[in-house]
mmCIF file with all atom_site columns, C-alpha atoms in Angstrom:
data_model
loop_
_atom_site.group_PDB
_atom_site.id
_atom_site.type_symbol
_atom_site.label_atom_id
_atom_site.label_alt_id
_atom_site.label_comp_id
_atom_site.label_asym_id
_atom_site.label_entity_id
_atom_site.label_seq_id
_atom_site.pdbx_PDB_ins_code
_atom_site.Cartn_x
_atom_site.Cartn_y
_atom_site.Cartn_z
_atom_site.occupancy
_atom_site.B_iso_or_equiv
_atom_site.pdbx_formal_charge
_atom_site.auth_seq_id
_atom_site.auth_comp_id
_atom_site.auth_asym_id
_atom_site.auth_atom_id
_atom_site.pdbx_PDB_model_num
ATOM 1   C CA . MET A 1 1   ? -5.417  -17.213 16.296  1.00 53.00 ? 157 MET A CA 1
ATOM 2   C CA . VAL A 1 2   ? -8.113  -13.868 16.186  1.00 56.00 ? 158 VAL A CA 1
ATOM 3   C CA . ARG A 1 3   ? -6.631  -10.762 17.298  1.00 56.00 ? 159 ARG A CA 1
ATOM 4   C CA . ILE A 1 4   ? -9.385  -8.137  18.106  1.00 63.00 ? 160 ILE A CA 1
ATOM 5   C CA . ILE A 1 5   ? -8.032  -4.700  17.811  1.00 56.00 ? 161 ILE A CA 1
ATOM 6   C CA . ASP A 1 6   ? -9.793  -2.375  19.378  1.00 56.00 ? 162 ASP A CA 1
ATOM 7   C CA . SER A 1 7   ? -11.031 1.713   17.930  1.00 56.00 ? 163 SER A CA 1
ATOM 8   C CA . THR A 1 8   ? -8.250  3.442   19.303  1.00 57.00 ? 164 THR A CA 1
ATOM 9   C CA . THR A 1 9   ? -5.653  0.966   18.296  1.00 53.00 ? 165 THR A CA 1
ATOM 10  C CA . LEU A 1 10  ? -7.199  1.212   14.205  1.00 53.00 ? 166 LEU A CA 1
ATOM 11  C CA . ASP A 1 11  ? -7.449  4.519   14.490  1.00 57.00 ? 167 ASP A CA 1
ATOM 12  C CA . LEU A 1 12  ? -3.474  5.151   15.672  1.00 55.00 ? 168 LEU A CA 1
ATOM 13  C CA . GLY A 1 13  ? -2.599  2.853   13.235  1.00 58.00 ? 169 GLY A CA 1
ATOM 14  C CA . VAL A 1 14  ? -3.764  4.466   10.893  1.00 60.00 ? 170 VAL A CA 1
ATOM 15  C CA . SER A 1 15  ? -2.903  7.900   11.905  1.00 60.00 ? 171 SER A CA 1
ATOM 16  C CA . GLN A 1 16  ? 0.615   6.637   11.833  1.00 61.00 ? 172 GLN A CA 1
ATOM 17  C CA . ALA A 1 17  ? 0.415   5.697   8.357   1.00 62.00 ? 173 ALA A CA 1
ATOM 18  C CA . GLU A 1 18  ? -1.308  8.526   7.018   1.00 63.00 ? 174 GLU A CA 1
ATOM 19  C CA . GLU A 1 19  ? 2.134   10.552  8.830   1.00 61.00 ? 175 GLU A CA 1
ATOM 20  C CA . TYR A 1 20  ? 4.231   8.621   7.406   1.00 57.00 ? 176 TYR A CA 1
ATOM 21  C CA . ILE A 1 21  ? 2.886   9.107   4.004   1.00 61.00 ? 177 ILE A CA 1
ATOM 22  C CA . LEU A 1 22  ? 2.930   12.856  4.296   1.00 62.00 ? 178 LEU A CA 1
ATOM 23  C CA . ARG A 1 23  ? 5.993   13.329  6.416   1.00 59.00 ? 179 ARG A CA 1
ATOM 24  C CA . GLY A 1 24  ? 8.447   10.585  3.810   1.00 56.00 ? 180 GLY A CA 1
ATOM 25  C CA . PRO A 1 25  ? 11.474  8.657   5.704   1.00 50.00 ? 181 PRO A CA 1
ATOM 26  C CA . ARG A 1 26  ? 12.036  8.569   8.722   1.00 52.00 ? 182 ARG A CA 1
ATOM 27  C CA . HIS A 1 27  ? 15.672  6.785   9.253   1.00 49.00 ? 183 HIS A CA 1
ATOM 28  C CA . ARG A 1 28  ? 17.205  5.867   6.139   1.00 45.00 ? 184 ARG A CA 1
ATOM 29  C CA . ASN A 1 29  ? 16.203  2.397   6.199   1.00 47.00 ? 185 ASN A CA 1
ATOM 30  C CA . ASP A 1 30  ? 12.515  3.476   5.838   1.00 46.00 ? 186 ASP A CA 1
ATOM 31  C CA . THR A 1 31  ? 12.249  3.559   1.440   1.00 47.00 ? 187 THR A CA 1
ATOM 32  C CA . VAL A 1 32  ? 9.659   5.518   -0.829  1.00 47.00 ? 188 VAL A CA 1
ATOM 33  C CA . ASN A 1 33  ? 9.579   5.310   -4.235  1.00 50.00 ? 189 ASN A CA 1
ATOM 34  C CA . ALA A 1 34  ? 10.735  9.107   -5.348  1.00 46.00 ? 190 ALA A CA 1
ATOM 35  C CA . ASP A 1 35  ? 7.578   9.273   -7.157  1.00 47.00 ? 191 ASP A CA 1
ATOM 36  C CA . GLN A 1 36  ? 5.239   8.836   -4.512  1.00 55.00 ? 192 GLN A CA 1
ATOM 37  C CA . THR A 1 37  ? 6.362   12.672  -2.867  1.00 67.00 ? 193 THR A CA 1
ATOM 38  C CA . GLN A 1 38  ? 4.204   15.110  -1.460  1.00 68.00 ? 194 GLN A CA 1
ATOM 39  C CA . GLY A 1 39  ? 4.001   16.940  -4.921  1.00 77.00 ? 195 GLY A CA 1
ATOM 40  C CA . SER A 1 40  ? 3.947   13.564  -6.880  1.00 85.00 ? 196 SER A CA 1
ATOM 41  C CA . PHE A 1 41  ? 1.116   13.332  -9.556  1.00 87.00 ? 197 PHE A CA 1
ATOM 42  C CA . GLU A 1 42  ? -0.107  9.838   -7.709  1.00 89.00 ? 198 GLU A CA 1
ATOM 43  C CA . PHE A 1 43  ? 0.191   11.815  -4.256  1.00 90.00 ? 199 PHE A CA 1
ATOM 44  C CA . ARG A 1 44  ? -1.713  14.848  -5.061  1.00 91.00 ? 200 ARG A CA 1
ATOM 45  C CA . LEU A 1 45  ? -4.089  12.924  -6.451  1.00 93.00 ? 201 LEU A CA 1
ATOM 46  C CA . LYS A 1 46  ? -5.055  10.384  -3.598  1.00 93.00 ? 202 LYS A CA 1
ATOM 47  C CA . ALA A 1 47  ? -4.813  13.404  -1.391  1.00 93.00 ? 203 ALA A CA 1
ATOM 48  C CA . LEU A 1 48  ? -7.231  15.265  -2.960  1.00 95.00 ? 204 LEU A CA 1
ATOM 49  C CA . ARG A 1 49  ? -9.391  11.830  -3.006  1.00 94.00 ? 205 ARG A CA 1
ATOM 50  C CA . ARG A 1 50  ? -9.308  10.914  0.483   1.00 94.00 ? 206 ARG A CA 1
ATOM 51  C CA . ARG A 1 51  ? -10.043 14.670  1.114   1.00 95.00 ? 207 ARG A CA 1
ATOM 52  C CA . LEU A 1 52  ? -13.419 15.206  -0.781  1.00 96.00 ? 208 LEU A CA 1
ATOM 53  C CA . GLY A 1 53  ? -14.318 11.666  1.147   1.00 95.00 ? 209 GLY A CA 1
ATOM 54  C CA . LEU A 1 54  ? -14.397 9.781   -2.274  1.00 96.00 ? 210 LEU A CA 1
ATOM 55  C CA . SER A 1 55  ? -13.853 6.225   -3.104  1.00 96.00 ? 211 SER A CA 1
ATOM 56  C CA . GLN A 1 56  ? -11.237 5.369   -6.595  1.00 96.00 ? 212 GLN A CA 1
ATOM 57  C CA . ALA A 1 57  ? -14.690 4.231   -8.316  1.00 97.00 ? 213 ALA A CA 1
ATOM 58  C CA . ALA A 1 58  ? -16.727 7.653   -6.507  1.00 97.00 ? 214 ALA A CA 1
ATOM 59  C CA . PHE A 1 59  ? -14.260 9.772   -8.361  1.00 97.00 ? 215 PHE A CA 1
ATOM 60  C CA . ALA A 1 60  ? -13.478 8.186   -11.117 1.00 96.00 ? 216 ALA A CA 1
ATOM 61  C CA . ALA A 1 61  ? -17.665 8.905   -11.645 1.00 95.00 ? 217 ALA A CA 1
ATOM 62  C CA . ARG A 1 62  ? -17.964 12.185  -10.419 1.00 96.00 ? 218 ARG A CA 1
ATOM 63  C CA . TYR A 1 63  ? -14.944 13.127  -13.133 1.00 95.00 ? 219 TYR A CA 1
ATOM 64  C CA . GLY A 1 64  ? -15.866 10.973  -15.597 1.00 93.00 ? 220 GLY A CA 1
ATOM 65  C CA . LEU A 1 65  ? -12.844 9.126   -15.901 1.00 93.00 ? 221 LEU A CA 1
ATOM 66  C CA . PRO A 1 66  ? -12.726 5.573   -16.271 1.00 94.00 ? 222 PRO A CA 1
ATOM 67  C CA . LEU A 1 67  ? -11.601 3.757   -12.676 1.00 95.00 ? 223 LEU A CA 1
ATOM 68  C CA . GLY A 1 68  ? -8.873  1.721   -14.107 1.00 93.00 ? 224 GLY A CA 1
ATOM 69  C CA . THR A 1 69  ? -7.854  4.923   -15.153 1.00 91.00 ? 225 THR A CA 1
ATOM 70  C CA . VAL A 1 70  ? -7.380  6.554   -11.371 1.00 93.00 ? 226 VAL A CA 1
ATOM 71  C CA . ARG A 1 71  ? -6.677  2.408   -10.766 1.00 93.00 ? 227 ARG A CA 1
ATOM 72  C CA . ASN A 1 72  ? -3.419  3.930   -12.103 1.00 90.00 ? 228 ASN A CA 1
ATOM 73  C CA . TRP A 1 73  ? -2.809  7.089   -11.720 1.00 89.00 ? 229 TRP A CA 1
ATOM 74  C CA . GLU A 1 74  ? -2.871  6.208   -7.781  1.00 89.00 ? 230 GLU A CA 1
ATOM 75  C CA . GLN A 1 75  ? -0.309  2.988   -8.305  1.00 88.00 ? 231 GLN A CA 1
ATOM 76  C CA . GLY A 1 76  ? 2.270   5.409   -10.619 1.00 84.00 ? 232 GLY A CA 1
ATOM 77  C CA . ARG A 1 77  ? 1.347   3.971   -14.063 1.00 83.00 ? 233 ARG A CA 1
ATOM 78  C CA . ARG A 1 78  ? 1.100   6.794   -16.554 1.00 74.00 ? 234 ARG A CA 1
ATOM 79  C CA . ALA A 1 79  ? 2.733   8.125   -18.939 1.00 62.00 ? 235 ALA A CA 1
ATOM 80  C CA . ARG A 1 80  ? 5.155   10.825  -17.301 1.00 58.00 ? 236 ARG A CA 1
ATOM 81  C CA . SER A 1 81  ? 4.279   13.809  -20.222 1.00 55.00 ? 237 SER A CA 1
ATOM 82  C CA . ASP A 1 82  ? 0.098   13.070  -19.207 1.00 76.00 ? 238 ASP A CA 1
ATOM 83  C CA . ALA A 1 83  ? -0.926  16.817  -19.428 1.00 84.00 ? 239 ALA A CA 1
ATOM 84  C CA . ALA A 1 84  ? -4.275  16.027  -19.647 1.00 86.00 ? 240 ALA A CA 1
ATOM 85  C CA . GLY A 1 85  ? -3.999  14.262  -16.599 1.00 87.00 ? 241 GLY A CA 1
ATOM 86  C CA . ASP A 1 86  ? -2.083  16.720  -15.449 1.00 88.00 ? 242 ASP A CA 1
ATOM 87  C CA . LEU A 1 87  ? -4.484  19.486  -15.846 1.00 90.00 ? 243 LEU A CA 1
ATOM 88  C CA . LEU A 1 88  ? -7.271  16.933  -15.385 1.00 91.00 ? 244 LEU A CA 1
ATOM 89  C CA . LEU A 1 89  ? -5.965  17.278  -11.317 1.00 93.00 ? 245 LEU A CA 1
ATOM 90  C CA . SER A 1 90  ? -5.762  20.825  -11.378 1.00 93.00 ? 246 SER A CA 1
ATOM 91  C CA . LEU A 1 91  ? -8.705  21.941  -11.773 1.00 94.00 ? 247 LEU A CA 1
ATOM 92  C CA . ILE A 1 92  ? -10.226 19.493  -9.501  1.00 95.00 ? 248 ILE A CA 1
ATOM 93  C CA . GLU A 1 93  ? -7.691  20.612  -7.088  1.00 94.00 ? 249 GLU A CA 1
ATOM 94  C CA . ARG A 1 94  ? -8.529  24.614  -7.682  1.00 94.00 ? 250 ARG A CA 1
ATOM 95  C CA . ASP A 1 95  ? -13.507 24.056  -7.984  1.00 95.00 ? 251 ASP A CA 1
ATOM 96  C CA . PRO A 1 96  ? -13.557 20.381  -7.465  1.00 95.00 ? 252 PRO A CA 1
ATOM 97  C CA . GLU A 1 97  ? -17.687 20.705  -7.801  1.00 95.00 ? 253 GLU A CA 1
ATOM 98  C CA . GLY A 1 98  ? -16.869 22.819  -10.144 1.00 94.00 ? 254 GLY A CA 1
ATOM 99  C CA . ALA A 1 99  ? -15.016 21.184  -12.263 1.00 93.00 ? 255 ALA A CA 1
ATOM 100 C CA . ALA A 1 100 ? -17.761 18.007  -11.037 1.00 94.00 ? 256 ALA A CA 1
ATOM 101 C CA . LYS A 1 101 ? -20.460 20.243  -12.760 1.00 94.00 ? 257 LYS A CA 1
ATOM 102 C CA . LEU A 1 102 ? -18.710 20.549  -16.632 1.00 91.00 ? 258 LEU A CA 1
ATOM 103 C CA . VAL A 1 103 ? -17.924 16.469  -16.535 1.00 89.00 ? 259 VAL A CA 1
ATOM 104 C CA . ARG A 1 104 ? -21.847 16.321  -15.950 1.00 86.00 ? 260 ARG A CA 1
ATOM 105 C CA . HIS A 1 105 ? -22.918 19.373  -18.181 1.00 80.00 ? 261 HIS A CA 1
ATOM 106 C CA . GLN A 1 106 ? -20.439 17.479  -21.123 1.00 75.00 ? 262 GLN A CA 1
ATOM 107 C CA . GLY A 1 107 ? -22.631 14.102  -20.081 1.00 66.00 ? 263 GLY A CA 1
ATOM 108 C CA . ASP A 1 108 ? -25.490 16.651  -20.759 1.00 63.00 ? 264 ASP A CA 1
ATOM 109 C CA . LEU A 1 109 ? -24.050 18.126  -24.383 1.00 63.00 ? 265 LEU A CA 1
ATOM 110 C CA . GLU A 1 110 ? -23.643 14.407  -25.531 1.00 65.00 ? 266 GLU A CA 1
ATOM 111 C CA . HIS A 1 111 ? -26.942 12.730  -24.739 1.00 60.00 ? 267 HIS A CA 1
ATOM 112 C CA . SER A 1 112 ? -28.719 15.237  -26.009 1.00 62.00 ? 268 SER A CA 1
ATOM 113 C CA . ASP A 1 113 ? -28.377 14.787  -29.690 1.00 57.00 ? 269 ASP A CA 1
#
C-alpha cells in the first residue's frame, strides 16, 4: 500500500525533526549522542551548511574539501584534536563568502604555475 503524504504533513515532520535536533532529547527515553549536541563540531557544521543552503557536495566544492571529509565530519568520524578543521569551520562561520574567496584565490595561485 502506498501512502501519499501532503506537503503540510511533510513540513510538520521536517520542522519536528529540526526542533528535535536543536533542543535535544525531551524524554529520558530519547537519546542523543553527546557529540551531536548543539555546540559540537558536527552540529555546527551541519547547521552552517544548511544555513548556507548547500548540499554536502556543494559545501565541499565551495571550500576546497573532499566530499568524504565533509561527510565524515558531519557523522562524527574525525580526530578530536583536528585543530585545522576547527579553525576552518570558525572562519567559514564568521565570513562564508570571504572563506570561499580565499579558497578560490588559493586555487588560482596553484594553477598559475
